XYZ file of C-alpha atoms in Angstrom:
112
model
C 10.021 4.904 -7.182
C 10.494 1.394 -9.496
C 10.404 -1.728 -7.670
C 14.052 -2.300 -7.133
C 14.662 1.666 -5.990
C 12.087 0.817 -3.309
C 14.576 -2.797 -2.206
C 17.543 -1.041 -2.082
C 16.507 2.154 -0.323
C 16.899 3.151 3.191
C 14.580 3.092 5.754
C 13.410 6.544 6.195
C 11.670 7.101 8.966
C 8.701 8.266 10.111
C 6.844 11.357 7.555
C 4.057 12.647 5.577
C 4.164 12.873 1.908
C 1.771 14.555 0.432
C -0.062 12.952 -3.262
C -1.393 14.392 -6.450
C -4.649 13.312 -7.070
C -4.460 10.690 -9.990
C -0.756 10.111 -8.962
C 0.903 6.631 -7.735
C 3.114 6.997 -4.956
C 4.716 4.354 -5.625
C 4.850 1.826 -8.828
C 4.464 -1.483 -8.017
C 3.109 -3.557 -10.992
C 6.026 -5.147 -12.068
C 6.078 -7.039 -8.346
C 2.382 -7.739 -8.040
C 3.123 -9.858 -11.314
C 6.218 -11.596 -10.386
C 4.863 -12.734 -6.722
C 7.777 -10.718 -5.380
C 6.671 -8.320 -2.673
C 8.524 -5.103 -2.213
C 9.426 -3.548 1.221
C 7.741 0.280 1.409
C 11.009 1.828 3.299
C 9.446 4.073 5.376
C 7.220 4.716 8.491
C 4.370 7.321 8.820
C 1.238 9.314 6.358
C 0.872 9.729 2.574
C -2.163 12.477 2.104
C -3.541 12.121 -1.516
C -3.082 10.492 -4.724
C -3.237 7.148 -5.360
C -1.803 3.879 -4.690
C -2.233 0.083 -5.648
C -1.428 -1.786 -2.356
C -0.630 -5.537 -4.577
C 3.111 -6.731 -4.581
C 4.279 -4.708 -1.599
C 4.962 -5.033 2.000
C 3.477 -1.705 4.148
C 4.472 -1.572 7.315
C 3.121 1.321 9.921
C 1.691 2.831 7.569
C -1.115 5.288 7.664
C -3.043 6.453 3.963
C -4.836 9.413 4.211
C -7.771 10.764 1.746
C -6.356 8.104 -1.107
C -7.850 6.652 -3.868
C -6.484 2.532 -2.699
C -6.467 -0.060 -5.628
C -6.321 -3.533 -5.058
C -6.395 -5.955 -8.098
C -6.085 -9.049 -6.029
C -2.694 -10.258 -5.811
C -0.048 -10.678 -3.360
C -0.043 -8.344 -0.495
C 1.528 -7.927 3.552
C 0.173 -5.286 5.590
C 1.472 -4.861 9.168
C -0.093 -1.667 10.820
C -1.539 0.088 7.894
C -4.167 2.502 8.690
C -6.673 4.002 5.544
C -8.406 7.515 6.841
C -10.940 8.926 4.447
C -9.933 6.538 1.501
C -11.675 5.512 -1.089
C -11.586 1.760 -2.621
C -11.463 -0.172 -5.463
C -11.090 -4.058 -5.083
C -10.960 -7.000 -7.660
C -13.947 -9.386 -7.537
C -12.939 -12.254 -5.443
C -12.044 -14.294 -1.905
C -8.880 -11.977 -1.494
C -10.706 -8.551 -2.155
C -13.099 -9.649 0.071
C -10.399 -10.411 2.968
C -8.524 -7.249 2.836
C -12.205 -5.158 3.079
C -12.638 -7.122 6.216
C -9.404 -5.643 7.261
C -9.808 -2.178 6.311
C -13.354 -2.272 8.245
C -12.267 -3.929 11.174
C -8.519 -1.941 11.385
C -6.925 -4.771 12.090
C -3.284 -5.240 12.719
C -1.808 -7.380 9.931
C -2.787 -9.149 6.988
C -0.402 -11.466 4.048
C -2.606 -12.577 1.110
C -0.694 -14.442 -1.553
């Protein structure tokens, strides 16, 4: 889904997709750069495949056996869970925040 498919969508609810490996779930680049975050419009599991977490807003969440990329921009996570994921995190003070979050599992999280 592009950036502005992902605004204007529907809530969907809670489900499970399920990832290629290699694959985005979502594309979010073009929203990490512009400092706008974009609202993930849905509730529940993605099993697989990739995703880069900057320039979006997850909320209840849970990411399941995913390769996560974060490259250090802006970010909101309320409720996100990562199970079995694998990381890989820009050098610096915000990388280092959102690993505190993923080890801890806490609850939310904005980093700008």
């Amino acid at each position: 889904m592009t950036i502005s498919q992902l605004n204007e969508a529907p809530a969907y609810g809670k489900f499970v997709w399920r990832g290629d490996p290699g694959v985005e779930m979502f594309d979010l680049p073009r929203a990490a750069q512009s400092g706008e975050l974009a609202k993930i419009p849905f509730s529940g599991g993605i099993i697989g495949g990739q995703q880069t977490l900057d320039g979006a807003l997850w909320r209840n969440v849970t990411l399941i056996k995913m390769h996560i990329i974060y490259r250090g921009g802006p970010l909101m996570l309320s409720n996100v869970k990562f199970i079995d994921c694998t990381f890989t995190f820009a050098r610096g003070d915000n990388a280092a925040v959102l690993a505190n979050y993923v080890a801890l599992g806490s609850y939310s999280l904005t980093l700008s």
